[in-house]
Tab-separated table of C-alpha atoms and ligand atoms in Angstrom:
chain	number	residue	atom	x	y	z
J	1	MET	CA	107.918	92.292	134.172
J	2	ILE	CA	110.204	89.601	132.778
J	3	GLU	CA	113.848	90.562	132.422
J	4	VAL	CA	116.225	88.310	130.526
J	5	ARG	CA	119.881	89.332	130.708
J	6	ASN	CA	122.570	87.792	128.528
J	7	ALA	CA	120.908	84.391	128.222
J	8	ARG	CA	123.033	81.922	126.328
J	9	LYS	CA	122.623	78.263	125.495
J	10	SER	CA	124.769	76.008	123.337
J	11	TYR	CA	124.690	72.404	122.308
J	12	GLY	CA	128.293	71.324	121.806
J	13	GLU	CA	129.905	73.976	119.653
J	14	THR	CA	126.616	75.394	118.409
J	15	VAL	CA	125.223	78.463	120.147
J	16	VAL	CA	121.415	78.372	119.828
J	17	VAL	CA	120.516	81.279	122.135
J	18	ASP	CA	123.219	83.860	121.752
J	19	ASP	CA	123.491	86.465	124.486
J	20	VAL	CA	119.803	87.416	124.467
J	21	SER	CA	118.604	90.312	126.625
J	22	ILE	CA	114.971	91.332	126.590
J	23	THR	CA	112.542	93.091	128.893
J	24	VAL	CA	108.858	92.193	128.693
J	25	PRO	CA	106.684	94.653	130.613
J	26	ALA	CA	103.668	93.320	132.508
J	27	GLY	CA	100.408	93.157	130.587
J	28	GLY	CA	99.816	92.509	126.914
J	29	VAL	CA	100.321	90.021	124.122
J	30	ILE	CA	103.834	89.548	122.770
J	31	SER	CA	104.479	87.300	119.786
J	32	LEU	CA	107.794	85.609	119.193
J	33	ILE	CA	108.411	84.845	115.538
J	34	GLY	CA	111.319	83.493	113.507
J	35	ALA	CA	112.390	80.641	111.246
J	36	ASN	CA	112.595	77.011	112.332
J	37	GLY	CA	115.625	76.574	114.566
J	38	ALA	CA	115.934	80.303	115.367
J	39	GLY	CA	115.894	79.565	119.114
J	40	LYS	CA	112.300	80.514	120.061
J	41	SER	CA	111.478	77.364	122.035
J	42	THR	CA	114.905	77.358	123.666
J	43	LEU	CA	114.395	80.945	124.842
J	44	LEU	CA	110.944	80.125	126.287
J	45	SER	CA	112.422	77.071	128.006
J	46	ILE	CA	115.157	79.214	129.564
J	47	ILE	CA	112.597	81.776	130.816
J	48	SER	CA	110.412	79.064	132.348
J	49	ARG	CA	113.372	77.142	133.774
J	50	LEU	CA	112.558	74.001	131.811
J	51	LEU	CA	116.125	74.380	130.612
J	52	PRO	CA	118.792	75.711	132.915
J	53	ALA	CA	120.644	78.489	131.129
J	54	PRO	CA	124.379	78.045	131.501
J	55	ALA	CA	124.792	81.807	131.373
J	56	GLY	CA	122.646	84.849	132.055
J	57	THR	CA	119.766	85.645	134.372
J	58	VAL	CA	115.982	85.591	134.123
J	59	MET	CA	113.928	87.624	136.569
J	60	VAL	CA	110.146	87.330	136.787
J	61	GLU	CA	108.703	90.153	138.867
J	62	GLY	CA	112.070	90.543	140.526
J	63	MET	CA	112.431	86.820	141.322
J	64	ASP	CA	115.429	85.026	139.862
J	65	VAL	CA	113.926	81.916	138.261
J	66	THR	CA	116.926	79.737	139.085
J	67	THR	CA	116.600	80.316	142.838
J	68	THR	CA	112.817	80.729	143.191
J	69	PRO	CA	111.088	77.621	144.610
J	70	GLY	CA	109.202	75.720	141.906
J	71	ASP	CA	105.792	76.093	143.512
J	72	VAL	CA	106.224	79.873	143.884
J	73	LEU	CA	107.250	80.228	140.244
J	74	ALA	CA	104.381	77.963	139.115
J	75	ARG	CA	101.884	80.403	140.623
J	76	ARG	CA	103.422	83.257	138.601
J	77	LEU	CA	104.360	81.686	135.295
J	78	SER	CA	102.943	78.865	133.184
J	79	ILE	CA	104.129	77.346	129.926
J	80	LEU	CA	102.654	75.341	127.081
J	81	ARG	CA	105.407	73.344	125.434
J	82	GLN	CA	105.627	72.825	121.697
J	83	ASP	CA	105.516	69.029	121.983
J	84	ASN	CA	103.007	67.976	124.588
J	85	GLN	CA	103.292	64.330	125.329
J	86	MET	CA	101.380	62.728	128.088
J	87	THR	CA	101.956	59.075	128.837
J	88	ALA	CA	99.381	58.822	131.618
J	89	ARG	CA	95.844	57.915	130.530
J	90	LEU	CA	94.007	61.052	131.600
J	91	THR	CA	90.670	62.555	130.778
J	92	VAL	CA	90.482	66.123	129.514
J	93	ARG	CA	88.961	67.276	132.813
J	94	ASP	CA	91.737	65.578	134.842
J	95	LEU	CA	94.423	67.153	132.642
J	96	ILE	CA	92.908	70.611	133.039
J	97	ALA	CA	92.600	70.088	136.812
J	98	PHE	CA	96.380	69.488	136.871
J	99	GLY	CA	96.715	73.172	136.023
J	100	ARG	CA	95.341	73.953	139.507
J	101	TYR	CA	97.996	71.831	141.233
J	102	PRO	CA	100.316	74.746	142.205
J	103	HIS	CA	97.305	76.305	143.966
J	104	SER	CA	95.451	73.238	145.256
J	105	LYS	CA	98.411	70.911	146.020
J	106	GLY	CA	96.153	67.986	145.142
J	107	ARG	CA	93.286	69.111	147.403
J	108	PRO	CA	91.056	71.036	145.020
J	109	THR	CA	88.649	73.508	146.560
J	110	VAL	CA	85.284	74.577	145.189
J	111	GLU	CA	87.100	77.548	143.684
J	112	ASP	CA	89.620	75.260	141.931
J	113	ARG	CA	86.784	73.167	140.485
J	114	GLY	CA	85.082	76.368	139.344
J	115	HIS	CA	88.237	77.377	137.464
J	116	VAL	CA	88.329	73.997	135.716
J	117	GLU	CA	84.712	74.158	134.593
J	118	ARG	CA	85.056	77.774	133.437
J	119	VAL	CA	88.077	77.005	131.286
J	120	ILE	CA	86.332	73.944	129.826
J	121	ARG	CA	83.485	76.258	128.782
J	122	TYR	CA	85.767	78.996	127.404
J	123	LEU	CA	87.605	76.505	125.217
J	124	GLU	CA	84.428	74.721	124.143
J	125	LEU	CA	85.612	71.406	125.516
J	126	GLU	CA	82.356	70.424	127.277
J	127	ALA	CA	81.527	67.669	124.796
J	128	VAL	CA	84.911	65.961	125.207
J	129	ALA	CA	85.706	66.768	128.853
J	130	HIS	CA	85.085	63.162	129.962
J	131	ARG	CA	87.185	61.630	127.186
J	132	PHE	CA	90.729	60.334	127.458
J	133	LEU	CA	93.437	62.375	125.719
J	134	ASP	CA	94.155	59.562	123.256
J	135	GLU	CA	90.529	59.683	122.155
J	136	LEU	CA	90.744	63.256	120.855
J	137	SER	CA	91.532	64.873	117.534
J	138	GLY	CA	94.801	66.812	117.289
J	139	GLY	CA	93.082	70.182	117.655
J	140	GLN	CA	90.931	69.049	120.575
J	141	ARG	CA	94.050	67.762	122.356
J	142	GLN	CA	95.864	71.047	121.720
J	143	ARG	CA	92.917	72.978	123.207
J	144	ALA	CA	92.912	70.686	126.251
J	145	PHE	CA	96.608	71.440	126.896
J	146	ILE	CA	96.027	75.175	126.467
J	147	ALA	CA	93.092	74.875	128.887
J	148	MET	CA	95.388	73.259	131.461
J	149	VAL	CA	97.838	76.156	131.164
J	150	LEU	CA	95.084	78.807	131.406
J	151	CYS	CA	93.660	77.013	134.452
J	152	GLN	CA	96.974	77.624	136.241
J	153	ASP	CA	95.842	81.254	136.182
J	154	THR	CA	99.303	82.859	136.317
J	155	ARG	CA	100.183	86.468	135.515
J	156	TYR	CA	102.726	85.311	132.926
J	157	ILE	CA	101.662	82.764	130.329
J	158	LEU	CA	104.128	81.387	127.782
J	159	LEU	CA	102.667	79.431	124.879
J	160	ASP	CA	104.864	77.688	122.319
J	161	GLU	CA	102.914	77.448	119.046
J	162	PRO	CA	99.451	77.354	120.661
J	163	LEU	CA	97.738	77.443	117.267
J	164	ASN	CA	99.244	74.090	116.179
J	165	ASN	CA	96.523	71.801	114.832
J	166	LEU	CA	93.753	74.383	115.235
J	167	ASP	CA	91.369	75.089	112.372
J	168	VAL	CA	90.845	78.695	111.259
J	169	LYS	CA	87.793	79.253	113.452
J	170	HIS	CA	89.420	77.838	116.588
J	171	ALA	CA	92.670	79.677	115.867
J	172	VAL	CA	90.829	83.018	115.692
J	173	ALA	CA	88.797	82.206	118.810
J	174	MET	CA	92.009	81.304	120.633
J	175	MET	CA	93.764	84.550	119.675
J	176	LYS	CA	90.691	86.549	120.748
J	177	LEU	CA	90.671	84.693	124.058
J	178	PHE	CA	94.360	85.511	124.614
J	179	ARG	CA	93.693	89.158	123.749
J	180	ARG	CA	90.725	89.329	126.163
J	181	THR	CA	92.676	87.555	128.903
J	182	ALA	CA	95.484	90.094	128.578
J	183	ASP	CA	93.143	93.090	128.404
J	184	ALA	CA	90.644	92.120	131.091
J	185	PHE	CA	92.994	90.544	133.638
J	186	GLY	CA	96.287	92.311	132.892
J	187	LYS	CA	98.017	89.040	132.010
J	188	THR	CA	101.269	88.927	130.077
J	189	ILE	CA	101.013	86.405	127.269
J	190	ILE	CA	104.068	85.454	125.232
J	191	LEU	CA	103.253	83.351	122.176
J	192	VAL	CA	105.412	81.635	119.618
J	193	LEU	CA	103.607	81.955	116.301
J	194	HIS	CA	104.439	80.897	112.756
J	195	ASP	CA	101.503	82.767	111.254
J	196	ILE	CA	102.821	86.312	111.065
J	197	ASN	CA	99.354	87.644	110.271
J	198	PHE	CA	97.970	86.374	113.573
J	199	ALA	CA	101.002	87.964	115.222
J	200	SER	CA	100.278	91.207	113.380
J	201	CYS	CA	96.572	91.382	114.203
J	202	TYR	CA	96.550	90.357	117.873
J	203	SER	CA	99.886	91.395	119.414
J	204	ASP	CA	100.989	94.553	121.157
J	205	ARG	CA	104.588	93.752	120.266
J	206	ILE	CA	106.435	91.312	118.076
J	207	VAL	CA	109.894	89.951	118.802
J	208	ALA	CA	111.655	88.379	115.809
J	209	MET	CA	114.514	85.940	116.384
J	210	ARG	CA	117.179	84.924	113.927
J	211	ASP	CA	120.123	82.596	114.569
J	212	GLY	CA	119.684	82.655	118.339
J	213	ARG	CA	119.485	86.430	118.589
J	214	ILE	CA	116.719	88.984	118.749
J	215	ALA	CA	116.840	90.536	115.308
J	216	PHE	CA	113.874	92.921	115.588
J	217	GLU	CA	111.449	94.012	118.248
J	218	GLY	CA	108.578	96.464	118.063
J	219	PRO	CA	104.871	97.010	117.477
J	220	PRO	CA	103.347	95.127	114.516
J	221	GLU	CA	103.520	98.151	112.213
J	222	GLU	CA	107.322	98.186	112.594
J	223	ILE	CA	107.824	94.445	112.206
J	224	ILE	CA	105.325	93.463	109.509
J	225	THR	CA	107.293	95.087	106.695
J	226	PRO	CA	108.839	93.574	103.550
J	227	ALA	CA	112.350	94.372	104.799
J	228	VAL	CA	111.950	92.677	108.204
J	229	ILE	CA	110.188	89.625	106.730
J	230	ARG	CA	112.963	89.300	104.136
J	231	GLU	CA	115.618	89.472	106.870
J	232	VAL	CA	113.864	87.036	109.208
J	233	TYR	CA	112.509	84.439	106.766
J	234	GLY	CA	114.233	85.153	103.458
J	235	VAL	CA	110.925	85.512	101.622
J	236	GLU	CA	109.422	88.401	99.692
J	237	ALA	CA	106.131	89.633	101.116
J	238	ALA	CA	103.595	92.195	99.978
J	239	ILE	CA	101.993	94.094	102.839
J	240	GLN	CA	98.461	95.438	102.813
J	241	GLU	CA	96.538	97.292	105.424
J	242	ILE	CA	93.073	95.883	106.104
J	243	ASP	CA	90.880	97.328	108.872
J	244	GLY	CA	93.928	99.119	110.256
J	245	LYS	CA	95.903	95.861	110.543
J	246	ARG	CA	98.949	94.991	108.497
J	247	VAL	CA	98.612	91.735	106.603
J	248	ALA	CA	101.444	90.021	104.751
J	249	LEU	CA	100.966	88.019	101.578
J	250	TYR	CA	104.024	85.828	101.128
J	251	PHE	CA	102.977	83.052	98.792
J	252	ARG	CA	102.651	84.816	95.471
H	301	ATP	N1	118.595	68.836	122.675
H	301	ATP	C1	119.188	69.439	121.637
H	301	ATP	N2	120.403	69.041	121.200
H	301	ATP	C2	121.022	69.648	120.168
H	301	ATP	N3	120.507	70.713	119.498
H	301	ATP	C3	119.302	71.149	119.892
H	301	ATP	C4	118.571	70.545	120.960
H	301	ATP	N4	117.410	71.202	121.126
H	301	ATP	C5	117.387	72.169	120.184
H	301	ATP	N5	118.531	72.139	119.439
H	301	ATP	C6	118.855	73.033	118.336
H	301	ATP	O1	118.754	74.357	118.824
H	301	ATP	C7	118.306	75.219	117.772
H	301	ATP	C8	117.118	76.040	118.285
H	301	ATP	O2	116.034	75.154	118.528
H	301	ATP	P1	114.608	75.687	118.982
H	301	ATP	O3	113.798	74.494	119.290
H	301	ATP	O4	114.800	76.704	120.044
H	301	ATP	O5	114.108	76.420	117.654
H	301	ATP	P2	112.708	77.092	117.327
H	301	ATP	O6	112.985	78.510	116.967
H	301	ATP	O7	111.756	76.831	118.418
H	301	ATP	O8	112.285	76.310	116.010
H	301	ATP	P3	110.842	75.732	115.505
H	301	ATP	O9	110.149	76.878	114.831
H	301	ATP	O10	111.240	74.676	114.518
H	301	ATP	O11	110.114	75.179	116.687
H	301	ATP	C9	117.975	74.344	116.575
H	301	ATP	O12	119.018	74.417	115.656
H	301	ATP	C10	117.890	72.954	117.193
H	301	ATP	O13	118.286	71.963	116.259
H	302	MG	MG1	110.057	75.725	118.601
């Protein structure tokens, strides 16, 4: 379980995460949605300790993230950042192997290498595994970074806009992989998504942020409604149910 209590972050006078409290139970796929600037990435950064929160507490399985040693936390929680920049000239396989670092401490075992090769297969990166990151397309690079995070094999996985740069086929495959990973291994996957229909079709719960606060939270059938979408994004959407899933059409 992740418990965030009264998290708050400001830049100068501007409060960007405003007294947020949220409990995420273990297991399942939770999507975080909201307009640009709503505070989604800032909240994920606070949870993963990339950003020290000036106020509030974050507990991951009862461990306070601000006092838990980094290597202990890194075996429980992993994060894909929205802007992945890597200055070092690394191959895809080397990048993915970095995900094992909290476990292997730089001395990879046969098991660590097995994890790397399995993730390469799952994400269909075999053909580019030997290439350097600057020799990849945008979508291939995004999949390599997601592979690194999955290779860390933590119970809690935070992914900030994992579908960036992915084509429709790879985006669907990725969401199915997240769903399977949550269902088969009991992982807790928190995703920031801009495509509310992906959020609707693959999440157990959706959390909608607005102006640094959690505006709505619930299962997709409660969140994918014209009223909530109007409140969160200021657009008019028509909702249809297809195969038992709610789908929003917002570009009429
Ligand atoms: N280093 C910073 N200095 C000043 N303001 C910042 C900084 N980082 C973020 N902000 C502001 O904090 C607010 C929340 O940013 P955040 O990145 O959390 O939004 P987001 O919901 O992830 O948006 P997006 O969908 O565009 O990624 C924005 O108004 C942003 O301009
Ligand atoms: Mg963001």
